[in-house]
Coordinates of C-alpha atoms in Angstrom, one line a residue:
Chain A
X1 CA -21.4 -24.0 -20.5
X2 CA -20.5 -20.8 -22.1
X3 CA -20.4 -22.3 -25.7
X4 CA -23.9 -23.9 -25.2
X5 CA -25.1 -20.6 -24.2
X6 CA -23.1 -19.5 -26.9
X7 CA -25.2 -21.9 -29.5
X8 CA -28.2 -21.0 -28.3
X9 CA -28.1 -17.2 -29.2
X10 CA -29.2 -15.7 -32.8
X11 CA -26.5 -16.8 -35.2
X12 CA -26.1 -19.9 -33.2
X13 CA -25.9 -23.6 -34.4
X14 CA -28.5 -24.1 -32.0
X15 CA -30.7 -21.4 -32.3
X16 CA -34.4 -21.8 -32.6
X17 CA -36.4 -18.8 -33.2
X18 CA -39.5 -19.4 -30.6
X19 CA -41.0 -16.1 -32.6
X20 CA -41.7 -18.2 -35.5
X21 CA -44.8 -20.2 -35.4
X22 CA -43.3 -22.6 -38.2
X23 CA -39.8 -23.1 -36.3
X24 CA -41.4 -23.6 -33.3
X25 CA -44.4 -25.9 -34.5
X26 CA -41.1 -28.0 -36.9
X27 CA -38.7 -27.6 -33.9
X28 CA -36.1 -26.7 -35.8
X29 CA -35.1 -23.7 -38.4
X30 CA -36.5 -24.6 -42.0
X31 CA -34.1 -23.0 -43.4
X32 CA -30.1 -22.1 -42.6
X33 CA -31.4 -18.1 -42.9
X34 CA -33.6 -18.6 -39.8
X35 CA -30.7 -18.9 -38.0
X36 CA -30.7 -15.0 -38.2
X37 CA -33.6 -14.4 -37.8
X38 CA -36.2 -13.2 -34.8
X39 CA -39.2 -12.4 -36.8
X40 CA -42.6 -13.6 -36.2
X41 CA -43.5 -15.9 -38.9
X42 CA -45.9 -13.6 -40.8
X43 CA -43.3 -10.8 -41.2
X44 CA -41.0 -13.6 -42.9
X45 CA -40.3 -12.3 -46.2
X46 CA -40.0 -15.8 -47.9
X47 CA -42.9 -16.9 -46.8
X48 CA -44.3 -13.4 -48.5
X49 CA -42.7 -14.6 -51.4
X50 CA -44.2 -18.2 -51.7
X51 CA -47.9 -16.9 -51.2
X52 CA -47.7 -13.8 -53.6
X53 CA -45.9 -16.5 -55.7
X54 CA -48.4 -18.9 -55.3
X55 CA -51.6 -16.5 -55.7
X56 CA -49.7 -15.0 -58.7
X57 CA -49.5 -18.3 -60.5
X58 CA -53.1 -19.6 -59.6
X59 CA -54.5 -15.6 -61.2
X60 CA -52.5 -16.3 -64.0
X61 CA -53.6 -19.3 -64.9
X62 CA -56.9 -19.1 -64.4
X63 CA -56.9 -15.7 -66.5
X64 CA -55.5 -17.6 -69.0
X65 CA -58.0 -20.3 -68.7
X66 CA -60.7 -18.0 -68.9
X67 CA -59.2 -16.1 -72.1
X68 CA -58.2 -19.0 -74.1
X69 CA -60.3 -21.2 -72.6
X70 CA -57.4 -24.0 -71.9
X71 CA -53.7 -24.2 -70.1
X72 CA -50.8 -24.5 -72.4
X73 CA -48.5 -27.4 -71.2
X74 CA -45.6 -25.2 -72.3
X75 CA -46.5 -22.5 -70.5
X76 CA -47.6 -24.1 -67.6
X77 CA -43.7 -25.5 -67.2
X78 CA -42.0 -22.1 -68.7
X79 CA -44.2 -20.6 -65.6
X80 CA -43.0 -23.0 -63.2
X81 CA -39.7 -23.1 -64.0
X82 CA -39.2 -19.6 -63.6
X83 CA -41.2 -19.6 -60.3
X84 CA -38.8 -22.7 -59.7
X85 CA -35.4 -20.7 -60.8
X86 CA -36.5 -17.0 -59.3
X87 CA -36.9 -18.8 -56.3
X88 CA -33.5 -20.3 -55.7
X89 CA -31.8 -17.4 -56.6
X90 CA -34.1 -15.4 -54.0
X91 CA -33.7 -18.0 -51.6
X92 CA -29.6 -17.8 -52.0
X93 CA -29.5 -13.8 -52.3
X94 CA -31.7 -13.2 -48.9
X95 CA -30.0 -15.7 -47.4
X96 CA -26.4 -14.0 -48.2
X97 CA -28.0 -10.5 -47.3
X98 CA -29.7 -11.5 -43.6
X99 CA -26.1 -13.1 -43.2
X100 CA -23.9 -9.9 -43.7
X101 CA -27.2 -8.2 -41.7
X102 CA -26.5 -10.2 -38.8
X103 CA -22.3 -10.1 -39.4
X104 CA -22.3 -6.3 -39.8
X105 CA -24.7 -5.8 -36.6
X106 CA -23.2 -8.4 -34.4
X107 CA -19.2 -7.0 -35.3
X108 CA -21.4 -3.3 -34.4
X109 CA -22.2 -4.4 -30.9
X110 CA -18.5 -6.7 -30.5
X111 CA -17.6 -2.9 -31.3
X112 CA -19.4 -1.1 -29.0
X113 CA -19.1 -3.8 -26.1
X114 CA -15.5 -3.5 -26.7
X115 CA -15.7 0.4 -26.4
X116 CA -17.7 0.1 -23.2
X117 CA -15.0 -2.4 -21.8
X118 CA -11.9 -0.2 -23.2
X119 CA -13.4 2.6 -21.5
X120 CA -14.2 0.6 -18.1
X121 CA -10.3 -0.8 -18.3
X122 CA -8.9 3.1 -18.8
X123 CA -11.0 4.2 -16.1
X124 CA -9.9 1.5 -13.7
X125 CA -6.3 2.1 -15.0
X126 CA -6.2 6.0 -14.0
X127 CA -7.7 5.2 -10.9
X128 CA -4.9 2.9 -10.1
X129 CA -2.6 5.2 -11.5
X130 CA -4.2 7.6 -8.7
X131 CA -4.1 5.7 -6.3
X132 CA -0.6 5.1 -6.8
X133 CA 0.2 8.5 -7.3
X134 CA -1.1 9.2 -3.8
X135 CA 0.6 6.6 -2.6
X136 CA 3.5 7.8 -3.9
X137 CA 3.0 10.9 -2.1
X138 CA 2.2 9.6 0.7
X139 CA 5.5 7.9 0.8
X140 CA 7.6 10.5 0.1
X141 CA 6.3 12.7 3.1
X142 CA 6.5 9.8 5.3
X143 CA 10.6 9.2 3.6
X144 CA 11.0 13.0 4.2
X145 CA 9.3 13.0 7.8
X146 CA 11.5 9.8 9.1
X147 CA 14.9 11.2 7.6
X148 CA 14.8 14.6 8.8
X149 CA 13.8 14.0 12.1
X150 CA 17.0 11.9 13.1
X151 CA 19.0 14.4 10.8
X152 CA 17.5 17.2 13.2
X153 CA 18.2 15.5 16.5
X154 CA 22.3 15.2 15.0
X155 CA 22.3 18.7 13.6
X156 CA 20.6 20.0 16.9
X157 CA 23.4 18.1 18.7
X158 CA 25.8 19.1 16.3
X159 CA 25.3 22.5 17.0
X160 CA 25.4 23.0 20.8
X161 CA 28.5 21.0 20.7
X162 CA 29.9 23.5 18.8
X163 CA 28.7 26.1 20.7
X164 CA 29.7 24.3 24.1
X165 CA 26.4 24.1 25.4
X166 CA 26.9 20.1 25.4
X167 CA 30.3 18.6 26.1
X168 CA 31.2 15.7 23.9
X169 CA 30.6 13.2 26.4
X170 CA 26.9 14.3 26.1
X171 CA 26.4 15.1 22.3
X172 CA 28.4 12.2 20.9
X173 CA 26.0 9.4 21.7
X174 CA 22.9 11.2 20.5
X175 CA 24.8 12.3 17.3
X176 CA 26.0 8.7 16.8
X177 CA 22.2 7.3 17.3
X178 CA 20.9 9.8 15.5
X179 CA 23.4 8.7 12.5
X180 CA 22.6 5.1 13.1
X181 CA 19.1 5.4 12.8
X182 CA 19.3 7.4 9.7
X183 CA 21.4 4.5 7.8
X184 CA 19.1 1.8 9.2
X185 CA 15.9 4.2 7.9
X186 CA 17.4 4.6 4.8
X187 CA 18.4 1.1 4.5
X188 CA 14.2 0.3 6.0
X189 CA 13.0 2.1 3.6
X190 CA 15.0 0.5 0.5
X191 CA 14.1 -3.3 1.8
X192 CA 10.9 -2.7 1.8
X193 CA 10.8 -0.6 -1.5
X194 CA 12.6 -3.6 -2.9
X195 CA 10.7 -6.2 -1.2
X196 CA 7.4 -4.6 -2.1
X197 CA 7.5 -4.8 -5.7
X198 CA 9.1 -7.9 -5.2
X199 CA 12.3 -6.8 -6.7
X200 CA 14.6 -8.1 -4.1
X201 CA 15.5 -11.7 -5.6
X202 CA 16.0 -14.8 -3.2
X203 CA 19.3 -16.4 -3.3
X204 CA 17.7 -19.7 -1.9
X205 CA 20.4 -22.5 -0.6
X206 CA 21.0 -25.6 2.0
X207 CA 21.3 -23.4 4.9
X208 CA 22.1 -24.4 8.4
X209 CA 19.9 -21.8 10.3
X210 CA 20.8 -22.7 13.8
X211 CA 24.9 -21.6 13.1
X212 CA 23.0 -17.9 12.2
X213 CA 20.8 -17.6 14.8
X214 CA 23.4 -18.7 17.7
X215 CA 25.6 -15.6 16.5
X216 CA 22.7 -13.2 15.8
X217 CA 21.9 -14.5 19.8
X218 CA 24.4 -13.7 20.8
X219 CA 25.1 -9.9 19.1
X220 CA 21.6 -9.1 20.7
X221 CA 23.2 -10.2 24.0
X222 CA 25.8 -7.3 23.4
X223 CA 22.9 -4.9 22.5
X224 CA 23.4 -2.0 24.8
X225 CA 19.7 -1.6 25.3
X226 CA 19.4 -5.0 26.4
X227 CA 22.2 -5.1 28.8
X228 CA 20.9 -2.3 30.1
X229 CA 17.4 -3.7 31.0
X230 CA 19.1 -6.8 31.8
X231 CA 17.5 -8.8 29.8
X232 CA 17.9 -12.8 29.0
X233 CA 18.3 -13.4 26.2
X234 CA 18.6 -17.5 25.3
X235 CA 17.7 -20.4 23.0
X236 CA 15.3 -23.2 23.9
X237 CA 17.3 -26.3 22.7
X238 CA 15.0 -28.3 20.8
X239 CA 14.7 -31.8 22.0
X240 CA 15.2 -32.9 17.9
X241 CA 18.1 -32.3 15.5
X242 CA 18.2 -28.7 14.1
X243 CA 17.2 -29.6 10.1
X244 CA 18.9 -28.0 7.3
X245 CA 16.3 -25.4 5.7
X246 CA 16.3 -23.8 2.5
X247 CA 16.4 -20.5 2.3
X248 CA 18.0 -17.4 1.4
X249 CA 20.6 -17.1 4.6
X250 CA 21.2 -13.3 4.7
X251 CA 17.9 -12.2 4.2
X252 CA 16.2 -14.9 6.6
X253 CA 18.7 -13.6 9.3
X254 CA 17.5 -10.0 8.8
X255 CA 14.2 -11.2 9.3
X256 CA 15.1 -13.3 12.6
X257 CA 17.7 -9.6 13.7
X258 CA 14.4 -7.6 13.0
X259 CA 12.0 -9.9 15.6
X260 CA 14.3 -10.1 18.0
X261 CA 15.5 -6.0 17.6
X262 CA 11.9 -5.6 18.1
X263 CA 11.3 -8.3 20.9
X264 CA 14.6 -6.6 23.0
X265 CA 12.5 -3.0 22.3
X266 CA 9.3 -3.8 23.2
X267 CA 10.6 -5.7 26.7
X268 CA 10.9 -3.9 29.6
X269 CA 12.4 -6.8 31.7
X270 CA 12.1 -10.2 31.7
X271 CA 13.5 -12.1 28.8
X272 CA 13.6 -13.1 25.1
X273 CA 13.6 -16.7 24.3
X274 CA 14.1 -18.2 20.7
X275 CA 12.6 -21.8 20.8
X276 CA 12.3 -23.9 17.4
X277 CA 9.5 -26.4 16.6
X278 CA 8.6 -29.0 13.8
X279 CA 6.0 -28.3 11.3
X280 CA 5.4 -30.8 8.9
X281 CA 8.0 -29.5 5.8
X282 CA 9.0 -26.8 7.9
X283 CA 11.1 -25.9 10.8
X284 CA 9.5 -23.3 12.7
X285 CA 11.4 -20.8 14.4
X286 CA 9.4 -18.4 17.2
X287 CA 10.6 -15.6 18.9
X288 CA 8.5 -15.0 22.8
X289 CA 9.2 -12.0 24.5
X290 CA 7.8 -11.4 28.4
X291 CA 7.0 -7.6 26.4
X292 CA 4.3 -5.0 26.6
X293 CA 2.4 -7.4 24.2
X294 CA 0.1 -6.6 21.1
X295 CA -3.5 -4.6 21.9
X296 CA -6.6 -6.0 19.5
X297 CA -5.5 -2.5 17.6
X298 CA -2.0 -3.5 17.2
X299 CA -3.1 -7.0 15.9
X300 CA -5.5 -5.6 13.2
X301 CA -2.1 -3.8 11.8
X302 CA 0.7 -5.1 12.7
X303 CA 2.6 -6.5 9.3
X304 CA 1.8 -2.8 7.5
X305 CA 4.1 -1.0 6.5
X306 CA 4.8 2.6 8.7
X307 CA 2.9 0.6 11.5
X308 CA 3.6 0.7 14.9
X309 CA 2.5 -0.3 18.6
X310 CA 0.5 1.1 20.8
X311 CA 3.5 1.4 23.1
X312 CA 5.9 2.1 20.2
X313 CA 6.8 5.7 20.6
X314 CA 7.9 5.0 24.3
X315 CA 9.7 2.7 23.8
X316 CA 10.9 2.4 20.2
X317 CA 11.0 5.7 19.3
X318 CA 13.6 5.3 16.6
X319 CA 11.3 2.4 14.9
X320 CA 11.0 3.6 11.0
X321 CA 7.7 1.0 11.7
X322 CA 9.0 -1.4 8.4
X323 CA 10.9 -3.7 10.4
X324 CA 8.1 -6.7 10.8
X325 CA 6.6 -5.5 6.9
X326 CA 10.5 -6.3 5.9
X327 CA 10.6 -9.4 7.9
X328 CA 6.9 -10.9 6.7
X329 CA 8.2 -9.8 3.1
X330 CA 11.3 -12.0 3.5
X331 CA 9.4 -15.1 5.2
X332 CA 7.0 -15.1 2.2
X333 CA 9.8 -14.6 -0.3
X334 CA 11.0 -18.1 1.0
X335 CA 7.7 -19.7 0.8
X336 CA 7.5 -19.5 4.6
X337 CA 4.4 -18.0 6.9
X338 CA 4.8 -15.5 9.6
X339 CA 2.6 -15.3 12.4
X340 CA 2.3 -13.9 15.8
X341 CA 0.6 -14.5 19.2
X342 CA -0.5 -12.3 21.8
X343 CA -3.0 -12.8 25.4
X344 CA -3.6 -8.8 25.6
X345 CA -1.5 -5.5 26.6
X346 CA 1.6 -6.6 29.2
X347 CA 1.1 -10.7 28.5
X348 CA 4.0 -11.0 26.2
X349 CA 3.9 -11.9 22.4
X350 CA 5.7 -14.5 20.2
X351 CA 6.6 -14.0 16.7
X352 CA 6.7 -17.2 14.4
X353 CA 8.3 -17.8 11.5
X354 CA 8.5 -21.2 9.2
X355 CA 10.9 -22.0 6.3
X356 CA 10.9 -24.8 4.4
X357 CA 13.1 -27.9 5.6
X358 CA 15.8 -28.6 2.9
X359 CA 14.8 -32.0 1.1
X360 CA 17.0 -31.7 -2.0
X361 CA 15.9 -29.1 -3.4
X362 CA 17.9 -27.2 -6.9
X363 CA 18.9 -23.7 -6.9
X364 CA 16.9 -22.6 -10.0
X365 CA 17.6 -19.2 -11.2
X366 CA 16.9 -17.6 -8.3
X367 CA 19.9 -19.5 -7.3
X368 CA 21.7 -17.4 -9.9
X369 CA 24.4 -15.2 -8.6
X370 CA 23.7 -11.5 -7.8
X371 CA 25.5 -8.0 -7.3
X372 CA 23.5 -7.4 -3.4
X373 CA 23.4 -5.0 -1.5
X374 CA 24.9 -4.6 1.9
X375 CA 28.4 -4.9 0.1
X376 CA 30.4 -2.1 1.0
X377 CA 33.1 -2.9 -1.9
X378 CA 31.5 -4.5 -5.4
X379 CA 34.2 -4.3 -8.2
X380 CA 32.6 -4.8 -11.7
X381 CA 35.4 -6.4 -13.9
X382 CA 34.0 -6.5 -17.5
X383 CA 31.0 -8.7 -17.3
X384 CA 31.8 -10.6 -13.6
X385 CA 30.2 -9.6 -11.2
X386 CA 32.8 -9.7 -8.0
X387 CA 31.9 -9.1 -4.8
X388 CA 34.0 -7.8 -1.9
Chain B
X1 CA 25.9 29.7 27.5
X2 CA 22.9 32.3 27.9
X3 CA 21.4 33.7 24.5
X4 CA 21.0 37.8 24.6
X5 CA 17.5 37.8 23.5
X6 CA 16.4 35.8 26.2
X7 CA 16.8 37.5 29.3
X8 CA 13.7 39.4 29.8
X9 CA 11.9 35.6 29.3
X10 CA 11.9 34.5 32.9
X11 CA 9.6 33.4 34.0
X12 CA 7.9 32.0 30.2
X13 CA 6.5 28.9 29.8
X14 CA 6.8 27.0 26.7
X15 CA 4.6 24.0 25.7
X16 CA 6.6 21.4 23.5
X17 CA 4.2 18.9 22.0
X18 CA 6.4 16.4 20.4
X19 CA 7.0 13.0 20.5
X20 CA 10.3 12.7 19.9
X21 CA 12.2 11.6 23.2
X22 CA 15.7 13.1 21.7
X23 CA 14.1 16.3 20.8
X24 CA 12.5 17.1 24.2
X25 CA 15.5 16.1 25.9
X26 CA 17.4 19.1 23.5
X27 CA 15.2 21.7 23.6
X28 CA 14.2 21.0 27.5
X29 CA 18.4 21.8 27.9
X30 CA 18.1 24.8 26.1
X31 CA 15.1 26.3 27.2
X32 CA 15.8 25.9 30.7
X33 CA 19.6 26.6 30.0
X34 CA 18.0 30.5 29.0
X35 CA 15.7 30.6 31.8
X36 CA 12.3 29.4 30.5
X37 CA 9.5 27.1 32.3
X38 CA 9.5 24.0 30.0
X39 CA 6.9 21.5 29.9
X40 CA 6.2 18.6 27.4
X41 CA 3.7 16.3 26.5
X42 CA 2.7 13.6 23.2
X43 CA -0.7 13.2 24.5
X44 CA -3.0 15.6 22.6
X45 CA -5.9 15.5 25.5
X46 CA -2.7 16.7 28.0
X47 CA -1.1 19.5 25.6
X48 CA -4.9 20.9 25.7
X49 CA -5.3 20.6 28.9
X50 CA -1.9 22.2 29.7
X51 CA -2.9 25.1 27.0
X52 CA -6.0 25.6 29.0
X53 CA -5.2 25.7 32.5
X54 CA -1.5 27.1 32.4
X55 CA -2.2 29.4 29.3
X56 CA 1.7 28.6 28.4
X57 CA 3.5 32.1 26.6
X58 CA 4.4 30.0 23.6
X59 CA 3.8 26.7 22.2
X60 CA 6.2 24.8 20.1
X61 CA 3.8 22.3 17.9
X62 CA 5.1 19.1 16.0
X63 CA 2.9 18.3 13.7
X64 CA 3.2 14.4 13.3
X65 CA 2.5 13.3 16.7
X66 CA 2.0 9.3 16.0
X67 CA -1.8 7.4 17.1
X68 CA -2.1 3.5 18.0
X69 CA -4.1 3.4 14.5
X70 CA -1.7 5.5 12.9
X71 CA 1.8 6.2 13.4
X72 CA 1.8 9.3 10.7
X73 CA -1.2 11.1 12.7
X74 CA -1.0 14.7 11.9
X75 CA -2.3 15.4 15.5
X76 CA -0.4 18.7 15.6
X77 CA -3.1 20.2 13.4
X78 CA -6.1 18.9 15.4
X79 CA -4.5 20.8 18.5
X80 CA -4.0 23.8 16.6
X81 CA -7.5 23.7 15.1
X82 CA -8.6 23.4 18.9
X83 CA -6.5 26.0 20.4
X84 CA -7.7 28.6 18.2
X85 CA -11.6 27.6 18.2
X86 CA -10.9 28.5 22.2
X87 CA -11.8 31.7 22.8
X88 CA -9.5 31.4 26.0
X89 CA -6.4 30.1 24.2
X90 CA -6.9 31.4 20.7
X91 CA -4.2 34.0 21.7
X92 CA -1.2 31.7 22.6
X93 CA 1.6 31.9 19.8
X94 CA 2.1 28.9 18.2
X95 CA 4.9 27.5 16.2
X96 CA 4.7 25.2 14.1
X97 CA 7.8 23.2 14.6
X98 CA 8.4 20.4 12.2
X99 CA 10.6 18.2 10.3
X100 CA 7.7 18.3 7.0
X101 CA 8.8 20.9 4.5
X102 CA 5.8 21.7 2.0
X103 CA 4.4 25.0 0.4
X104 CA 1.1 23.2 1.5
X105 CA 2.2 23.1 5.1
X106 CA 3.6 26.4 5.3
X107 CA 0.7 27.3 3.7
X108 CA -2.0 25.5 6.4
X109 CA 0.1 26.8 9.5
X110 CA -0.5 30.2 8.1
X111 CA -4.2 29.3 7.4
X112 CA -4.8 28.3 10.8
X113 CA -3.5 30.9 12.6
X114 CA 0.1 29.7 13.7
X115 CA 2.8 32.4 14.7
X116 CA 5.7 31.1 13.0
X117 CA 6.5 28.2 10.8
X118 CA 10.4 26.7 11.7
X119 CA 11.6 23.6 9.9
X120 CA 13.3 21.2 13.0
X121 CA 16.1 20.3 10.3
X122 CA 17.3 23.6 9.2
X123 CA 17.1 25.5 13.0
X124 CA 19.3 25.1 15.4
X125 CA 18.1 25.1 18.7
X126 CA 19.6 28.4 19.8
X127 CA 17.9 30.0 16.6
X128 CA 14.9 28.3 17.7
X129 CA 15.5 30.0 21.4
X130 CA 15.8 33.1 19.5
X131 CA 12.4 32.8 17.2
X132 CA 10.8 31.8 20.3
X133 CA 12.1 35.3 22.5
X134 CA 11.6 37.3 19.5
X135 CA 8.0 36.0 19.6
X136 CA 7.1 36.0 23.1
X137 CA 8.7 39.5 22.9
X138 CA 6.2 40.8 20.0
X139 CA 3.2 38.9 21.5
X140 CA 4.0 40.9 25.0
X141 CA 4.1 44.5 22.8
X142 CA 0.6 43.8 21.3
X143 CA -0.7 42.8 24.6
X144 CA 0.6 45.9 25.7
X145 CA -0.9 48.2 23.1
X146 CA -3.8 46.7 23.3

C-alpha cells in the first residue's frame, strides 16, 4: 500500500503528471524526464525547444528559398542533422539536470522532515526524562517518608526507655515492630524497584506449589495478629490432584505470603480461606478473606504502587502499600494473571492468582543460576557463584 | 518522669493530627505523663473541627496524613492553609511535626505561618514536650502583652 503510494508520487515509477495536457491526453509520461516533472505542458521547456526549433528551420529555409531561389539538399541534411544531434544532446543534458533538481530537492525535504522528526524525538525524550525525573523525586520522598517514620516510632521508643518513662515490657514490642517494618520496607521497596524495571530474573522450575503454600498456611496460622483476631485460617482441598506448575518457587511464594499478609490485615474476624481451581493451562490459586472488602475507589487502584485501602491506615498501618504491586509484578513475571473480586465495603474480597501448569517445559536461561537476594551468606569463590 | 518546663502547662490542650497509630499512642504517654489535655484525630474535617470549637493551645501537625485516592496526601498542609485563613484559629501555634526533611518544607511551614518546624526522626519525645512548653510558654507572653 505504502510502495504504491510511494510510485505514485513525483519521481515515482508510476507517476503521471495530470498538469501536463500531453501526459494526460497519452496517459503516460513521453519522456523518462516527466517523471520529475509537475509543469503544465506549455511551460515544458522541450516542447519550447521543438517549436522554436521547428519555426527556426521553416524561417530558414524559406529565407533561403527566397534569396537563392532553391534548397540545397546538403544543406537541408547538414540543417537537420544538427537539429537531429543538438537535440539529443539537449534531450540527455535536461534530462540529467531535472534529475539532480528533483535528487537535490527531494534529499532537502528527507533533510528537513528528518530535522522536524529529530526534533519531535528529543522533545519527547526530555519529557520522558522529566517525567522520570519527577518520578524519581517523587520516590525518594515517599522512600524517605516510609523509612523515617518507623525509624521515629523506635527512636521515640528508644528514648523513653532510656529515660524510664516506658519499662521494657512496654518499649520492646514497639521497638521490635518498628525494626521489622523497617527491614520489610526496605526490602518493599527494593522488590519492586527490581521488579519494576524488570530486573529481578525468574528462576522458573517444576514446582510443587501446594508443599509451599501448606507451610506458608500454616506460618500465617502462627501470625500473632491473626491469633489474636482469632482468625481461621484453612485450605479448601480441591476435589482434583494438585498439578505440578512452573514457576519461580520463592518468588511465587512471596506473592501468595503478601495476599494472605494482606487478607489476615484487612479481616477483622471471620476467616481466610485459600481454595485452588483449574483453568485451562493453569492452576489457579485464590485467596477469599470474610475482610472489610475493596470500595469502587480501592478497585480503580489497587495493583499501584504506594496504594492503599480505604480502610488501610486502621488497620494496616505499617503497609509500605507495594505488597499487591510486588505480588502482580511476580504473577506476570511467570506468565500468570492476577485478579481480584470484591461485592462492596464489608462483603469480603478474593485475590486470584494463575500460574502455568508444568507440561514439560525447559529451563531456558532464565533457568540459569543466580546470586539472589534474601541470602544472608553468599561466598564468591573466583568465578562460582555459591550460595549459603 | 515529669519534664521541668512543663509544669505551668496544666491544663493545655494539644491537637495531634497524625495517622500513625504508634505515634499517638507515644506522644498521648508523654503528654499526658506532663500533665497536658491530649486529643488526636486522622480525619482532616475532625482536626478542624476540633481547632474550631476547642481552640486547642498547640497543635502538633503531620504532614502526610494518607486519602482513600492517595496514600501520600499531604493533608497536613490543607489544614494549615485552613487554620490560618480562620480568623478565629489563625492564632493557634502550629508545629509542623514530620518525618519529611526538605529545605522546601521547612521553607513552606515557614511560608504558611507554622510555629515551629520538628523533624519526628531526629526529636525525641521529651524534646518535643519541651518545644511544645517553650511554645505554648511564648505564645501565652505575647497574648499577654498584647
Amino acid at each position: 500500500m505504502k510502495n504504491n503510494f510511494q510510485k505514485k508520487v513525483i519521481g515515482g515509477t508510476s507517476y503521471l503528471n495530470k498538469n501536463c495536457w500531453l501526459a494526460k491526453s497519452l496517459n503516460y509520461p513521453p519522456y523518462e524526464r516527466c517523471r520529475y516533472c509537475n509543469y503544465k505542458f506549455r511551460n515544458c521547456l522541450f516542447l519550447h525547444y521543438q517549436v522554436i526549433s521547428a519555426v527556426l528551420i521553416i524561417s530558414s529555409f524559406s529565407v533561403i528559398f527566397l534569396v537563392e531561389r532553391k534548397l540545397s539538399t546538403l544543406l537541408i541534411m547538414v540543417i537537420f542533422s544538427l537539429v537531429i544531434v543538438y537535440g539529443y544532446y539537449f534531450n540527455q543534458s535536461t534530462e540529467t539536470i531535472i534529475k539532480s533538481n528533483f535528487s537535490e530537492k527531494k534529499a532537502k525535504e528527507d533533510l528537513e522532515k528528518l530535522t522536524d522528526q529529530l526534533e519531535d524525538k528529543v522533545e519527547e525524550q526530555t519529557k520522558y526524562l522529566k517525567e522520570l525525573l519527577e518520578m524519581k523525586n517523587d520516590f525518594l520522598r515517599v522512600v524517605n517518608h516510609q523509612l523515617n517514620t518507623p525509624l521515629s516510632i523506635t527512636k521515640g521508643c528508644f528514648s523513653l526507655l532510656k529515660e524510664n518513662i516506658y519499662s521494657p515490657d512496654k518499649a520492646l514490642p514497639s521497638i521490635e515492630s518498628g525494626l521489622e517494618r523497617l527491614s520489610s520496607t526496605i526490602a518493599d521497596f527494593w522488590d519492586a524497584y527490581e521488579l519494576e524495571g524488570e530486573r529481578m530474573k525468574m528462576n522458573r522450575q517444576k514446582t510443587d506449589i501446594s508443599d509451599i503454600i501448606n507451610r506458608l498456611i500454616e506460618e500465617k496460622q502462627r501470625m500473632r495478629l491473626a491469633q489474636e483476631r482469632k482468625l481461621t485460617i484453612e485450605i479448601q482441598e480441591p476435589n482434583f490432584q494438585i498439578p505440578l506448575v512452573w514457576c519461580d518457587y520463592k518468588k511465587i511464594a512471596h506473592a501468595v505470603s503478601n495476599l494472605l499478609d494482606n487478607a489476615i490485615h484487612y479481616t477483622r474476624e471471620g476467616k481466610v480461606t485459600l481454595f485452588y481451581e483449574l483453568s485451562g493451562d493453569y492452576l489457579k490459586i485464590n485467596v477469599k478473606d470474610t475482610g472489610v472488602g475493596l470500595s469502587d475507589e480501592d478497585k480503580k487502584r489497587i495493583f499501584k504502587k504506594f496504594s492503599r485501602g480505604k480502610n488501610a491506615t486502621d488497620l494496616r498501618p505499617d503497609g509500605s502499600g507495594l505488597g499487591l504491586f510486588i505480588a502482580q509484578k511476580i504473577v506476570e513475571g511467570n506468565d500468570g494473571k492476577m485478579t481480584f473480586f470484591s461485592q462492596g465495603r464489608d462483603k469480603g474480597s478474593t485475590f486470584s492468582f494463575t500460574v502455568p501448569i508444568y507440561k514439560s517445559q525447559k529451563i531456558g536461561l532464565e533457568g540459569e543460576e543466580l546470586v539472589s537476594r534474601g541470602k544472608k551468606i553468599v561466598i564468591f569463590d573466583d568465578n562460582n557463584k555459591k550460595k549459603i | 518522669m515529669r519534664l521541668t518546663t512543663a509544669k505551668k502547662t496544666e491544663k493545655c490542650l494539644i491537637l495531634f493530627f497524625e495517622d500513625e497509630s504508634e505515634l499517638i499512642s507515644i506522644y498521648h504517654d508523654i503528654f499526658k505523663m506532663n500533665g497536658y489535655n491530649f486529643v488526636s484525630t486522622n480525619k482532616i474535617e475532625e482536626a478542624l473541627q476540633i481547632t474550631s470549637l476547642k481552640h486547642p493551645d498547640i497543635v502538633l501537625l503531620d504532614i502526610i496524613i494518607p486519602k482513600p485516592e492517595d496514600t501520600m496526601a499531604e493533608q497536613g498542609w490543607e489544614y494549615l492553609e485552613a487554620v490560618k485563613k480562620d480568623i478565629k484559629t489563625k492564632d493557634i501555634p502550629i508545629v509542623v511535626f514530620t518525618n519529611l526533611d526538605t529545605y522546601q518544607d521547612r521553607a513552606k511551614s515557614e511560608k504558611m505561618g507554622a510555629a515551629a518546624y520538628i523533624f519526628k526522626r531526629d526529636c525525641t519525645p521529651c524534646e518535643v514536650v519541651e518545644t511544645v512548653a517553650k511554645i505554648i510558654d511564648c505564645d501565652r507572653k505575647k497574648k499577654v502583652r498584647k
